[in-house]
């Protein structure tokens, strides 16, 4: 939580299905209502070990918790370190758009080894992969549209990553976009962009 980059931020945690909440202040700013508020999901919980969480921040790179969100630290091995938040009023920076675990890379009680993360910062590369539980990361090769930004993604049970791209982070100024899928087993990309609505040219 934290509406703008000038506001204090926190992670809220519940251990009883939402009846009560613990508020953990964090040093990284959220900017939840800044430009790019539709990016995500930035927060990911390991489905095999729910003590492990990752958060893709706007200004402070990739953050990790190993105690169910009570404490956080920056992942030093992630290639996108973040940019200092600008002063004054303005759109700010998008930072890391999403983090995704591959459940098949772990087992119940044993953390997932493979993770994917997307950066909505300008300039390629935008997509990154870790196969050692988030310790080291490498750029995913062959990204077909370096001119577009990845804004949302989902991984299916067959290891296919579906990614929505845009030429802006929104909610304003978006005029072009695309949808691609990536077979994470063989690195093959496919353009699956729906047919544009001809009655609304210039849409995302």
PDB file of C-alpha atoms in Angstrom:
ATOM      1  CA  UNK A   1       0.000   0.000   0.000  1.00  0.00           C
ATOM      2  CA  UNK A   2       1.028   3.598  -0.696  1.00  0.00           C
ATOM      3  CA  UNK A   3      -0.813   5.840  -3.133  1.00  0.00           C
ATOM      4  CA  UNK A   4       2.013   8.013  -4.485  1.00  0.00           C
ATOM      5  CA  UNK A   5       5.798   7.944  -4.478  1.00  0.00           C
ATOM      6  CA  UNK A   6       5.807  10.773  -1.944  1.00  0.00           C
ATOM      7  CA  UNK A   7       3.786   8.655   0.509  1.00  0.00           C
ATOM      8  CA  UNK A   8       5.087   6.113   2.979  1.00  0.00           C
ATOM      9  CA  UNK A   9       4.580   2.510   1.883  1.00  0.00           C
ATOM     10  CA  UNK A  10       3.892  -0.808   3.565  1.00  0.00           C
ATOM     11  CA  UNK A  11       3.151  -4.469   2.988  1.00  0.00           C
ATOM     12  CA  UNK A  12       0.033  -5.725   4.764  1.00  0.00           C
ATOM     13  CA  UNK A  13      -0.089  -9.363   5.872  1.00  0.00           C
ATOM     14  CA  UNK A  14      -2.852 -11.549   7.243  1.00  0.00           C
ATOM     15  CA  UNK A  15      -2.434 -15.023   8.782  1.00  0.00           C
ATOM     16  CA  UNK A  16      -6.151 -15.652   9.351  1.00  0.00           C
ATOM     17  CA  UNK A  17      -7.700 -15.167   5.914  1.00  0.00           C
ATOM     18  CA  UNK A  18      -8.110 -11.418   6.258  1.00  0.00           C
ATOM     19  CA  UNK A  19      -9.723 -11.154   9.695  1.00  0.00           C
ATOM     20  CA  UNK A  20      -6.685  -9.324  11.099  1.00  0.00           C
ATOM     21  CA  UNK A  21      -3.749  -7.587   9.451  1.00  0.00           C
ATOM     22  CA  UNK A  22      -0.140  -6.773  10.301  1.00  0.00           C
ATOM     23  CA  UNK A  23       1.319  -3.656   8.694  1.00  0.00           C
ATOM     24  CA  UNK A  24       4.998  -3.868   7.750  1.00  0.00           C
ATOM     25  CA  UNK A  25       6.491  -0.504   6.691  1.00  0.00           C
ATOM     26  CA  UNK A  26       8.947  -0.822   3.788  1.00  0.00           C
ATOM     27  CA  UNK A  27      11.593   1.532   2.463  1.00  0.00           C
ATOM     28  CA  UNK A  28      10.634   1.179  -1.204  1.00  0.00           C
ATOM     29  CA  UNK A  29       7.873   3.472  -2.451  1.00  0.00           C
ATOM     30  CA  UNK A  30       4.781   2.046  -4.101  1.00  0.00           C
ATOM     31  CA  UNK A  31       3.235   4.809  -6.196  1.00  0.00           C
ATOM     32  CA  UNK A  32       0.090   2.708  -6.364  1.00  0.00           C
ATOM     33  CA  UNK A  33      -1.907   5.477  -8.038  1.00  0.00           C
ATOM     34  CA  UNK A  34       0.907   6.804 -10.225  1.00  0.00           C
ATOM     35  CA  UNK A  35       1.096   6.221 -13.976  1.00  0.00           C
ATOM     36  CA  UNK A  36       1.494   2.536 -14.714  1.00  0.00           C
ATOM     37  CA  UNK A  37      -0.881   1.468 -11.976  1.00  0.00           C
ATOM     38  CA  UNK A  38      -2.256  -1.240 -14.263  1.00  0.00           C
ATOM     39  CA  UNK A  39       1.087  -3.066 -14.421  1.00  0.00           C
ATOM     40  CA  UNK A  40       1.337  -6.338 -12.617  1.00  0.00           C
ATOM     41  CA  UNK A  41       1.201  -8.361 -10.732  1.00  0.00           C
ATOM     42  CA  UNK A  42       4.226  -6.883  -8.961  1.00  0.00           C
ATOM     43  CA  UNK A  43       3.802  -9.032  -5.845  1.00  0.00           C
ATOM     44  CA  UNK A  44       4.283 -12.800  -6.128  1.00  0.00           C
ATOM     45  CA  UNK A  45       4.190 -15.565  -3.515  1.00  0.00           C
ATOM     46  CA  UNK A  46       6.018 -18.833  -4.154  1.00  0.00           C
ATOM     47  CA  UNK A  47       3.238 -21.443  -4.521  1.00  0.00           C
ATOM     48  CA  UNK A  48       5.595 -24.146  -3.237  1.00  0.00           C
ATOM     49  CA  UNK A  49       6.910 -22.231  -0.209  1.00  0.00           C
ATOM     50  CA  UNK A  50       4.745 -19.320   0.866  1.00  0.00           C
ATOM     51  CA  UNK A  51       7.426 -17.876   3.120  1.00  0.00           C
ATOM     52  CA  UNK A  52       9.113 -16.579  -0.050  1.00  0.00           C
ATOM     53  CA  UNK A  53       7.770 -13.460  -1.732  1.00  0.00           C
ATOM     54  CA  UNK A  54       9.068 -11.151  -4.454  1.00  0.00           C
ATOM     55  CA  UNK A  55       8.004  -7.606  -5.167  1.00  0.00           C
ATOM     56  CA  UNK A  56       8.848  -5.693  -8.337  1.00  0.00           C
ATOM     57  CA  UNK A  57       9.284  -2.110  -7.162  1.00  0.00           C
ATOM     58  CA  UNK A  58       9.220   1.102  -9.145  1.00  0.00           C
ATOM     59  CA  UNK A  59      12.447   2.661  -7.883  1.00  0.00           C
ATOM     60  CA  UNK A  60      14.332   0.043  -5.863  1.00  0.00           C
ATOM     61  CA  UNK A  61      14.650  -2.962  -8.141  1.00  0.00           C
ATOM     62  CA  UNK A  62      13.492  -6.443  -7.207  1.00  0.00           C
ATOM     63  CA  UNK A  63      12.709  -6.988  -3.533  1.00  0.00           C
ATOM     64  CA  UNK A  64      12.568 -10.348  -1.718  1.00  0.00           C
ATOM     65  CA  UNK A  65      11.198 -11.609   1.582  1.00  0.00           C
ATOM     66  CA  UNK A  66      11.932 -15.033   3.042  1.00  0.00           C
ATOM     67  CA  UNK A  67       9.702 -14.679   6.122  1.00  0.00           C
ATOM     68  CA  UNK A  68       6.219 -14.203   4.646  1.00  0.00           C
ATOM     69  CA  UNK A  69       6.654 -10.490   4.022  1.00  0.00           C
ATOM     70  CA  UNK A  70       7.822  -9.419   7.479  1.00  0.00           C
ATOM     71  CA  UNK A  71      11.248  -8.253   6.220  1.00  0.00           C
ATOM     72  CA  UNK A  72      12.452  -7.286   2.756  1.00  0.00           C
ATOM     73  CA  UNK A  73      15.813  -6.892   1.019  1.00  0.00           C
ATOM     74  CA  UNK A  74      16.892  -5.944  -2.472  1.00  0.00           C
ATOM     75  CA  UNK A  75      17.920  -8.778  -4.814  1.00  0.00           C
ATOM     76  CA  UNK A  76      21.464  -7.793  -5.720  1.00  0.00           C
ATOM     77  CA  UNK A  77      21.680 -10.170  -8.694  1.00  0.00           C
ATOM     78  CA  UNK A  78      18.721  -8.675 -10.586  1.00  0.00           C
ATOM     79  CA  UNK A  79      19.812  -6.654 -13.655  1.00  0.00           C
ATOM     80  CA  UNK A  80      17.348  -3.760 -13.200  1.00  0.00           C
ATOM     81  CA  UNK A  81      18.511  -1.888 -10.119  1.00  0.00           C
ATOM     82  CA  UNK A  82      15.921   0.878 -10.324  1.00  0.00           C
ATOM     83  CA  UNK A  83      16.083   4.634 -10.766  1.00  0.00           C
ATOM     84  CA  UNK A  84      15.753   7.200  -7.972  1.00  0.00           C
ATOM     85  CA  UNK A  85      12.245   8.603  -7.743  1.00  0.00           C
ATOM     86  CA  UNK A  86      11.943  12.025  -9.372  1.00  0.00           C
ATOM     87  CA  UNK A  87      11.117  14.982  -7.181  1.00  0.00           C
ATOM     88  CA  UNK A  88       7.965  16.991  -7.632  1.00  0.00           C
ATOM     89  CA  UNK A  89       4.762  16.015  -9.336  1.00  0.00           C
ATOM     90  CA  UNK A  90       4.842  13.827 -12.432  1.00  0.00           C
ATOM     91  CA  UNK A  91       4.285  10.322 -13.751  1.00  0.00           C
ATOM     92  CA  UNK A  92       7.320   8.722 -12.107  1.00  0.00           C
ATOM     93  CA  UNK A  93       8.930   5.527 -13.389  1.00  0.00           C
ATOM     94  CA  UNK A  94       7.300   2.134 -13.962  1.00  0.00           C
ATOM     95  CA  UNK A  95      10.067  -0.136 -12.684  1.00  0.00           C
ATOM     96  CA  UNK A  96       9.467  -3.886 -12.589  1.00  0.00           C
ATOM     97  CA  UNK A  97       6.034  -4.760 -13.932  1.00  0.00           C
ATOM     98  CA  UNK A  98       5.560  -8.367 -12.826  1.00  0.00           C
ATOM     99  CA  UNK A  99       7.122 -11.385 -11.147  1.00  0.00           C
ATOM    100  CA  UNK A 100       6.013 -14.963 -11.875  1.00  0.00           C
ATOM    101  CA  UNK A 101       6.958 -18.287 -10.286  1.00  0.00           C
ATOM    102  CA  UNK A 102       6.976 -21.542 -12.252  1.00  0.00           C
ATOM    103  CA  UNK A 103       5.306 -24.002  -9.831  1.00  0.00           C
ATOM    104  CA  UNK A 104       6.631 -26.992 -11.788  1.00  0.00           C
ATOM    105  CA  UNK A 105      10.212 -26.026 -10.871  1.00  0.00           C
ATOM    106  CA  UNK A 106       9.667 -26.906  -7.197  1.00  0.00           C
ATOM    107  CA  UNK A 107       7.479 -29.079  -5.004  1.00  0.00           C
ATOM    108  CA  UNK A 108       5.384 -28.658  -1.902  1.00  0.00           C
ATOM    109  CA  UNK A 109       7.682 -27.303   0.796  1.00  0.00           C
ATOM    110  CA  UNK A 110      10.598 -26.959  -1.645  1.00  0.00           C
ATOM    111  CA  UNK A 111      10.905 -23.505  -3.182  1.00  0.00           C
ATOM    112  CA  UNK A 112      10.392 -22.906  -6.893  1.00  0.00           C
ATOM    113  CA  UNK A 113      13.639 -22.678  -8.818  1.00  0.00           C
ATOM    114  CA  UNK A 114      12.412 -20.865 -11.915  1.00  0.00           C
ATOM    115  CA  UNK A 115      11.062 -17.317 -11.895  1.00  0.00           C
ATOM    116  CA  UNK A 116      10.287 -14.770 -14.578  1.00  0.00           C
ATOM    117  CA  UNK A 117      10.227 -10.984 -14.244  1.00  0.00           C
ATOM    118  CA  UNK A 118       9.356  -8.193 -16.630  1.00  0.00           C
ATOM    119  CA  UNK A 119      10.711  -4.662 -16.584  1.00  0.00           C
ATOM    120  CA  UNK A 120       8.658  -1.800 -18.026  1.00  0.00           C
ATOM    121  CA  UNK A 121      11.688   0.481 -18.057  1.00  0.00           C
ATOM    122  CA  UNK A 122      12.655   1.866 -21.492  1.00  0.00           C
ATOM    123  CA  UNK A 123      15.328   0.012 -23.422  1.00  0.00           C
ATOM    124  CA  UNK A 124      15.821  -3.707 -23.926  1.00  0.00           C
ATOM    125  CA  UNK A 125      16.070  -6.229 -22.454  1.00  0.00           C
ATOM    126  CA  UNK A 126      12.718  -6.333 -20.691  1.00  0.00           C
ATOM    127  CA  UNK A 127      12.328  -9.983 -19.703  1.00  0.00           C
ATOM    128  CA  UNK A 128      14.470 -11.942 -17.256  1.00  0.00           C
ATOM    129  CA  UNK A 129      14.645 -15.495 -15.967  1.00  0.00           C
ATOM    130  CA  UNK A 130      16.166 -17.175 -12.929  1.00  0.00           C
ATOM    131  CA  UNK A 131      16.667 -20.933 -12.601  1.00  0.00           C
ATOM    132  CA  UNK A 132      18.310 -20.931  -9.181  1.00  0.00           C
ATOM    133  CA  UNK A 133      15.549 -19.577  -6.998  1.00  0.00           C
ATOM    134  CA  UNK A 134      16.187 -15.910  -7.716  1.00  0.00           C
ATOM    135  CA  UNK A 135      19.912 -15.784  -6.938  1.00  0.00           C
ATOM    136  CA  UNK A 136      21.061 -15.050 -10.492  1.00  0.00           C
ATOM    137  CA  UNK A 137      19.145 -13.726 -13.486  1.00  0.00           C
ATOM    138  CA  UNK A 138      19.661 -13.570 -17.242  1.00  0.00           C
ATOM    139  CA  UNK A 139      17.857 -11.793 -20.029  1.00  0.00           C
ATOM    140  CA  UNK A 140      15.466 -13.906 -22.100  1.00  0.00           C
ATOM    141  CA  UNK A 141      16.719 -14.023 -25.681  1.00  0.00           C
ATOM    142  CA  UNK A 142      14.778 -13.204 -28.807  1.00  0.00           C
ATOM    143  CA  UNK A 143      12.271 -10.737 -27.425  1.00  0.00           C
ATOM    144  CA  UNK A 144      10.421  -9.772 -30.617  1.00  0.00           C
ATOM    145  CA  UNK A 145       9.416  -6.162 -29.854  1.00  0.00           C
ATOM    146  CA  UNK A 146      12.066  -4.177 -28.039  1.00  0.00           C
ATOM    147  CA  UNK A 147      10.055  -1.024 -28.804  1.00  0.00           C
ATOM    148  CA  UNK A 148       7.167  -2.188 -26.598  1.00  0.00           C
ATOM    149  CA  UNK A 149       6.986  -2.636 -22.840  1.00  0.00           C
ATOM    150  CA  UNK A 150       5.746  -5.794 -21.107  1.00  0.00           C
ATOM    151  CA  UNK A 151       2.887  -4.805 -18.815  1.00  0.00           C
ATOM    152  CA  UNK A 152       1.280  -8.086 -17.729  1.00  0.00           C
ATOM    153  CA  UNK A 153       2.032 -11.793 -18.056  1.00  0.00           C
ATOM    154  CA  UNK A 154       0.785 -15.224 -17.035  1.00  0.00           C
ATOM    155  CA  UNK A 155       2.406 -18.664 -17.145  1.00  0.00           C
ATOM    156  CA  UNK A 156       0.236 -21.660 -17.994  1.00  0.00           C
ATOM    157  CA  UNK A 157       0.624 -25.236 -16.783  1.00  0.00           C
ATOM    158  CA  UNK A 158       2.525 -26.220 -19.942  1.00  0.00           C
ATOM    159  CA  UNK A 159       5.271 -23.655 -19.384  1.00  0.00           C
ATOM    160  CA  UNK A 160       3.990 -21.127 -21.926  1.00  0.00           C
ATOM    161  CA  UNK A 161       4.362 -17.501 -20.886  1.00  0.00           C
ATOM    162  CA  UNK A 162       1.711 -15.115 -22.254  1.00  0.00           C
ATOM    163  CA  UNK A 163       2.773 -11.459 -22.315  1.00  0.00           C
ATOM    164  CA  UNK A 164       0.774  -8.312 -23.027  1.00  0.00           C
ATOM    165  CA  UNK A 165       2.895  -5.482 -24.466  1.00  0.00           C
ATOM    166  CA  UNK A 166       2.172  -1.771 -24.774  1.00  0.00           C
ATOM    167  CA  UNK A 167       3.926   1.329 -26.063  1.00  0.00           C
ATOM    168  CA  UNK A 168       3.227   3.032 -22.750  1.00  0.00           C
ATOM    169  CA  UNK A 169       2.380   2.096 -19.184  1.00  0.00           C
ATOM    170  CA  UNK A 170      -0.976   3.910 -19.152  1.00  0.00           C
ATOM    171  CA  UNK A 171      -3.546   4.797 -18.226  1.00  0.00           C
ATOM    172  CA  UNK A 172      -2.966   7.645 -20.714  1.00  0.00           C
ATOM    173  CA  UNK A 173      -1.004   7.890 -23.934  1.00  0.00           C
ATOM    174  CA  UNK A 174      -1.198   4.247 -25.037  1.00  0.00           C
ATOM    175  CA  UNK A 175      -1.601   3.913 -28.816  1.00  0.00           C
ATOM    176  CA  UNK A 176      -0.156   0.502 -29.713  1.00  0.00           C
ATOM    177  CA  UNK A 177       0.320  -2.937 -28.228  1.00  0.00           C
ATOM    178  CA  UNK A 178       0.745  -6.638 -28.910  1.00  0.00           C
ATOM    179  CA  UNK A 179       0.336 -10.047 -27.301  1.00  0.00           C
ATOM    180  CA  UNK A 180       3.036 -12.718 -27.564  1.00  0.00           C
ATOM    181  CA  UNK A 181       3.545 -16.145 -26.117  1.00  0.00           C
ATOM    182  CA  UNK A 182       6.888 -17.698 -25.247  1.00  0.00           C
ATOM    183  CA  UNK A 183       7.478 -21.420 -24.884  1.00  0.00           C
ATOM    184  CA  UNK A 184       9.838 -21.345 -21.928  1.00  0.00           C
ATOM    185  CA  UNK A 185      11.129 -24.847 -22.739  1.00  0.00           C
ATOM    186  CA  UNK A 186      12.519 -24.108 -26.196  1.00  0.00           C
ATOM    187  CA  UNK A 187      12.552 -20.293 -26.383  1.00  0.00           C
ATOM    188  CA  UNK A 188      10.110 -20.132 -29.318  1.00  0.00           C
ATOM    189  CA  UNK A 189       8.114 -16.892 -29.615  1.00  0.00           C
ATOM    190  CA  UNK A 190       4.699 -16.547 -31.303  1.00  0.00           C
ATOM    191  CA  UNK A 191       2.729 -13.411 -32.127  1.00  0.00           C
ATOM    192  CA  UNK A 192      -0.870 -13.991 -31.000  1.00  0.00           C
ATOM    193  CA  UNK A 193      -2.043 -10.363 -31.106  1.00  0.00           C
ATOM    194  CA  UNK A 194      -5.821 -10.200 -31.625  1.00  0.00           C
ATOM    195  CA  UNK A 195      -7.164  -8.483 -34.746  1.00  0.00           C
ATOM    196  CA  UNK A 196      -7.256  -4.745 -33.966  1.00  0.00           C
ATOM    197  CA  UNK A 197     -10.601  -3.028 -33.666  1.00  0.00           C
ATOM    198  CA  UNK A 198     -10.697  -1.021 -36.888  1.00  0.00           C
ATOM    199  CA  UNK A 199     -13.329   1.313 -35.444  1.00  0.00           C
ATOM    200  CA  UNK A 200     -10.810   2.420 -32.779  1.00  0.00           C
ATOM    201  CA  UNK A 201      -7.495   3.055 -34.509  1.00  0.00           C
ATOM    202  CA  UNK A 202      -4.468   3.702 -32.363  1.00  0.00           C
ATOM    203  CA  UNK A 203      -5.538   1.624 -29.408  1.00  0.00           C
ATOM    204  CA  UNK A 204      -3.200  -0.331 -27.126  1.00  0.00           C
TER     205      UNK A 204
END
